[in-house]
XYZ file of C-alpha atoms in Angstrom:
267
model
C 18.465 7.655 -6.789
C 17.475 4.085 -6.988
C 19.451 1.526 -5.271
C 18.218 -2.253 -5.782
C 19.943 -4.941 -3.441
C 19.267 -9.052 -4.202
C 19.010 -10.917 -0.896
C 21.786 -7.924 0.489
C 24.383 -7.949 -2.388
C 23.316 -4.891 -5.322
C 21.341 -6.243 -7.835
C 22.335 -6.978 -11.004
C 21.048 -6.046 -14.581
C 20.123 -9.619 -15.223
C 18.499 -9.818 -11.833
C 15.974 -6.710 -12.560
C 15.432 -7.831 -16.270
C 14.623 -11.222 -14.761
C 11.578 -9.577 -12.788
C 10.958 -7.153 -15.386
C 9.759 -9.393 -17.734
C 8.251 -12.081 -15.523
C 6.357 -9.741 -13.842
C 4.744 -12.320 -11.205
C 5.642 -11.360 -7.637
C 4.304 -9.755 -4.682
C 5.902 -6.466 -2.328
C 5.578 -4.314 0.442
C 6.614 -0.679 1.042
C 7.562 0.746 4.057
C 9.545 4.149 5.149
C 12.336 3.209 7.484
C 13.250 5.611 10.132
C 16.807 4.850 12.745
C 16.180 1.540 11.160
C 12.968 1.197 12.122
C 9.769 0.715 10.786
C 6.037 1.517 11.644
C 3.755 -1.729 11.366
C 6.556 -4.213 11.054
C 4.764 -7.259 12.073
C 2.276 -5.778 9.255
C 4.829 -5.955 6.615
C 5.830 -9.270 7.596
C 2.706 -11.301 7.825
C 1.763 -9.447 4.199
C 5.010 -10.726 3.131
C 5.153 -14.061 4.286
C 0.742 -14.905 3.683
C 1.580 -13.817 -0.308
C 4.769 -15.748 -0.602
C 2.484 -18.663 0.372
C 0.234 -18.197 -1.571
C 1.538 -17.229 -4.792
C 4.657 -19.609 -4.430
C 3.365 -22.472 -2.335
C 6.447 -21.388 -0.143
C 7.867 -20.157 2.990
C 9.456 -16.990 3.689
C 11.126 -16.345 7.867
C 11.145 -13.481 9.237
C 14.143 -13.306 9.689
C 15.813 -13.503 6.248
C 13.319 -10.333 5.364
C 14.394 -8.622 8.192
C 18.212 -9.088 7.297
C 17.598 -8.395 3.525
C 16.381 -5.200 4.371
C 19.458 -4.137 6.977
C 21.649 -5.337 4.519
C 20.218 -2.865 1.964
C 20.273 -0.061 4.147
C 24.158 -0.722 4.863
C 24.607 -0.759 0.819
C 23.293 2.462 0.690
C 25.088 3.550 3.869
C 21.411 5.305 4.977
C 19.429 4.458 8.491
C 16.255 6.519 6.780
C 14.561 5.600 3.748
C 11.703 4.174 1.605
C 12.169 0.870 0.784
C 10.119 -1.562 -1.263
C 10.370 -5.533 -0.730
C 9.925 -7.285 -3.726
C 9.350 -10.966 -3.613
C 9.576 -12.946 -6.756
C 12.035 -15.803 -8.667
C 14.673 -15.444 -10.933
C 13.559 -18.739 -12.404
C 9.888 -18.343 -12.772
C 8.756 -19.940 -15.964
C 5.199 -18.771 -17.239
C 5.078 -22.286 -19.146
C 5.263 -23.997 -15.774
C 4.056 -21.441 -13.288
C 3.045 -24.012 -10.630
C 6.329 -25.215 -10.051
C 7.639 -24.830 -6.726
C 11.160 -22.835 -6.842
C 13.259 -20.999 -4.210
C 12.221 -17.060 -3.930
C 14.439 -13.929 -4.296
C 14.218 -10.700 -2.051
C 14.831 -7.828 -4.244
C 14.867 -4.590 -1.325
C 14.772 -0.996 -3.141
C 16.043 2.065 -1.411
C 15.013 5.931 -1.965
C 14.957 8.172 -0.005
C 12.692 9.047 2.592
C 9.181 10.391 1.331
C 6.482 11.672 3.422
C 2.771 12.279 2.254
C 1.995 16.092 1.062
C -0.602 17.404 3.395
C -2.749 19.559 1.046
C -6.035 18.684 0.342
C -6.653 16.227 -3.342
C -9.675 15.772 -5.822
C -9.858 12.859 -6.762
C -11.750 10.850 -9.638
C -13.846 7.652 -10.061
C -13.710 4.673 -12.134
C -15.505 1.175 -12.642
C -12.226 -0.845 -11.326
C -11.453 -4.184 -9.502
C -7.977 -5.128 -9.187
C -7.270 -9.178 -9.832
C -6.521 -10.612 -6.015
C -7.058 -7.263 -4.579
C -5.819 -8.981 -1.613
C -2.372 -9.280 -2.302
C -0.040 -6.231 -3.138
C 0.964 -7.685 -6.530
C 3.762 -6.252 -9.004
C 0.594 -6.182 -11.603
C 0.195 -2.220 -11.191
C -0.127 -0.839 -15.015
C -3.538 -0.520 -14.274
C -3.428 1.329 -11.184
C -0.753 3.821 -12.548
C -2.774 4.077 -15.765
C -6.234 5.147 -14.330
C -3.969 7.744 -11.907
C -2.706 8.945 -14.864
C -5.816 9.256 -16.516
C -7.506 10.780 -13.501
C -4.453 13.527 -13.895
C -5.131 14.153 -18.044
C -8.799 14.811 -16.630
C -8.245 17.399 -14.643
C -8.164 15.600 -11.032
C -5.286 14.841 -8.693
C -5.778 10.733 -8.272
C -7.754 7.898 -9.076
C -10.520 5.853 -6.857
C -11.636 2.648 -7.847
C -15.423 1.541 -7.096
C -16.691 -1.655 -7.956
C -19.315 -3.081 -10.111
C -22.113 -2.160 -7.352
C -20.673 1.180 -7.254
C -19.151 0.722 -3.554
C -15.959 2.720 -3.098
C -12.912 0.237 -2.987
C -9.577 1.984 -2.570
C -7.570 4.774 -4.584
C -4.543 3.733 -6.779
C -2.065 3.544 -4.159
C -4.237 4.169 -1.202
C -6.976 3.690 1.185
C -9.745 5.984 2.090
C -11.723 6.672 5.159
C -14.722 9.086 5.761
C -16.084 10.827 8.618
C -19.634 11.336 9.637
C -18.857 13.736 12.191
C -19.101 11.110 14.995
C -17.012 8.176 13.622
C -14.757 6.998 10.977
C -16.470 4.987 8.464
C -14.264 2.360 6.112
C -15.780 1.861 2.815
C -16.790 -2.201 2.646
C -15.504 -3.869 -0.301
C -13.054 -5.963 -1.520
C -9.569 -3.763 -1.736
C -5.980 -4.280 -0.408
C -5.871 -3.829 2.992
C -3.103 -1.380 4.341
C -0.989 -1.066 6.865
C -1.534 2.519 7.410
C -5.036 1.912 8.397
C -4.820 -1.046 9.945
C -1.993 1.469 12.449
C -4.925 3.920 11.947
C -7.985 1.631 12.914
C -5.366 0.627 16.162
C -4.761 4.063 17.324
C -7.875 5.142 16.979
C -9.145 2.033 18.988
C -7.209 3.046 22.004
C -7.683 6.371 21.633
C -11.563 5.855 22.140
C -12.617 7.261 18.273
C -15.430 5.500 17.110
C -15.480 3.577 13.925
C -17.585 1.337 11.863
C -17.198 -0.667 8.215
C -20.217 -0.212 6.000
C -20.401 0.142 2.240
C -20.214 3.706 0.686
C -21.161 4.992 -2.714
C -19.415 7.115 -4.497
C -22.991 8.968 -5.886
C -24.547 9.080 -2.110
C -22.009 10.808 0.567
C -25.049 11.944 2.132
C -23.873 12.450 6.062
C -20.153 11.972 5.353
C -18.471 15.485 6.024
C -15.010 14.417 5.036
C -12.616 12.013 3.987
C -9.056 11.329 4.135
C -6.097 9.172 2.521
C -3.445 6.543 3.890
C -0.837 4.627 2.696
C 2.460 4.341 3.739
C 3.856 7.662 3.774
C 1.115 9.234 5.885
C -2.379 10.335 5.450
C -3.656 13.610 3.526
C -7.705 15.195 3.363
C -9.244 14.363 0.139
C -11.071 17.593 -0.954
C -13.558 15.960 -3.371
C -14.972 12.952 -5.181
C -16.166 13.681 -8.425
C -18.170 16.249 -8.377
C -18.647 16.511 -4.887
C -16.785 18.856 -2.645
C -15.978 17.882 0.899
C -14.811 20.266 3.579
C -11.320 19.315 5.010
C -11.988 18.524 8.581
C -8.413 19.891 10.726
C -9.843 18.550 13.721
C -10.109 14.893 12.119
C -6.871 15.292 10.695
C -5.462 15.951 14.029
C -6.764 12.993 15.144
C -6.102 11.013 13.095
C -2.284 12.033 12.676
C -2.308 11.463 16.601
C -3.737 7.805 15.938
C -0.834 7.133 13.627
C 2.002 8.732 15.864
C 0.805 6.327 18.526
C 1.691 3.512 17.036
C 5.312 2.459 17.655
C 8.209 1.697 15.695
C 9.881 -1.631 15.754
C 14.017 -1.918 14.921
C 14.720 -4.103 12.046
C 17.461 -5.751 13.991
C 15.006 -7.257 16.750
């Protein structure tokens, strides 16, 4: 079950109709474990850099940070998933570059971690608008994972208009080449599972590069794999091509993520 909190009091039905039908905000989602969470700082900067720049605002630290402890006492839960949702209650589309005070809607489920077996996933021509930001505009993503489902496949990945692998719906990828892991170059929301990927694997000495990759020539790249926050999983195919599940790059890369530590809420 749901449980929706408003700057730490429970949300009301006016207060989720209010985003609802706006629909012009930003988030971030995060599992929470002993009231802690992996990539903080990651959260935070992605929190306060949109808040900027899609409210010509400021958002501390701080009042995040107590928004989401609050929450977690509502629900009476140290471990969860939890979504921050920043937006305003008195957004008006007819005036949308007026500067107004933001509200910190914080969601609570509970825990989720990612399914380790093996998915197939799809293709299609897809750019998301300010892939930079992780926006509350997400019809699109959920429609083309849908789609990707009716067809047979277990998700959706996006390439762009030169064919270069993006991101999936509610993912990144990474490949390996049997030497290092390759990111796919192009423009996609970076996440804060691999950014605590690319870090682990940094100090762990695993080599890695950025270079573009097209879906229609994998040529050299023996596997790939999936991240977001709730872990990472192999990605079994592309299309129509099959790629062997690599344990021993899963292994590493699961020790990459472990690495990286978890910081309390209440810091």
């Amino acid at each position: 079950m749901t449980l929706a909190f408003l700057d730490g009091r429970p949300a009301s039905a006016d207060d989720l109709r209010a985003l609802a039908l706006v629909n012009y905000g930003h988030f971030s989602s995060m599992q929470v474990r002993g009231r802690a969470v992996q990539g903080l700082e990651l959260h935070l900067h992605r929190l306060r850099s949109a808040t900027r720049e899609l409210f010509d605002t400021k958002i501390d630290d701080a009042r995040i940070r107590g928004a989401i402890l609050a929450a977690l006492d509502g629900a009476g839960v140290d471990d969860a998933s939890v979504r921050v949702t920043v937006f305003a209650r008195e957004f008006d589309y007819a005036q949308p570059d007026r500067i107004l005070p933001v509200d910190l809607l914080v969601s609570v489920n509970p825990p989720r971690q990612a399914d380790p077996s093996p998915v197939w996933v799809k293709t299609y021509a897809f750019q998301r608008p300010l892939p930079h930001i992780k926006h509350v505009g997400t019809f699109p993503l959920f429609q083309h994972r849908r789609q990707a489902r009716r067809e047979g496949a277990d998700d959706a990945l996006f390439v762009d208009a030169r064919g270069r692998i993006s991101e999936g719906s509610v993912w990144n990828i990474g490949f390996w080449d049997g030497r290092q892991v390759v990111w796919p170059q192009a423009d996609a929301l970076r996440g804060t599972a691999e950014r605590l990927l690319q870090a682990g694997l940094s100090e762990a000495g695993v080599g890695q590069r950025h270079a573009p990759v097209e879906a229609r020539a994998l040529a050299g790249l023996r596997a790939a794999f999936a991240a977001n926050a709730t872990g990472i999983w192999p990605i079994g195919g592309i299309d129509d091509i099959t790629l062997r599940p690599d344990p021993a790059l899963m292994e590493a890369l699961d020790a990459a993520l472990r690495s990286q530590p978890w910081r309390p809420l209440a810091g």
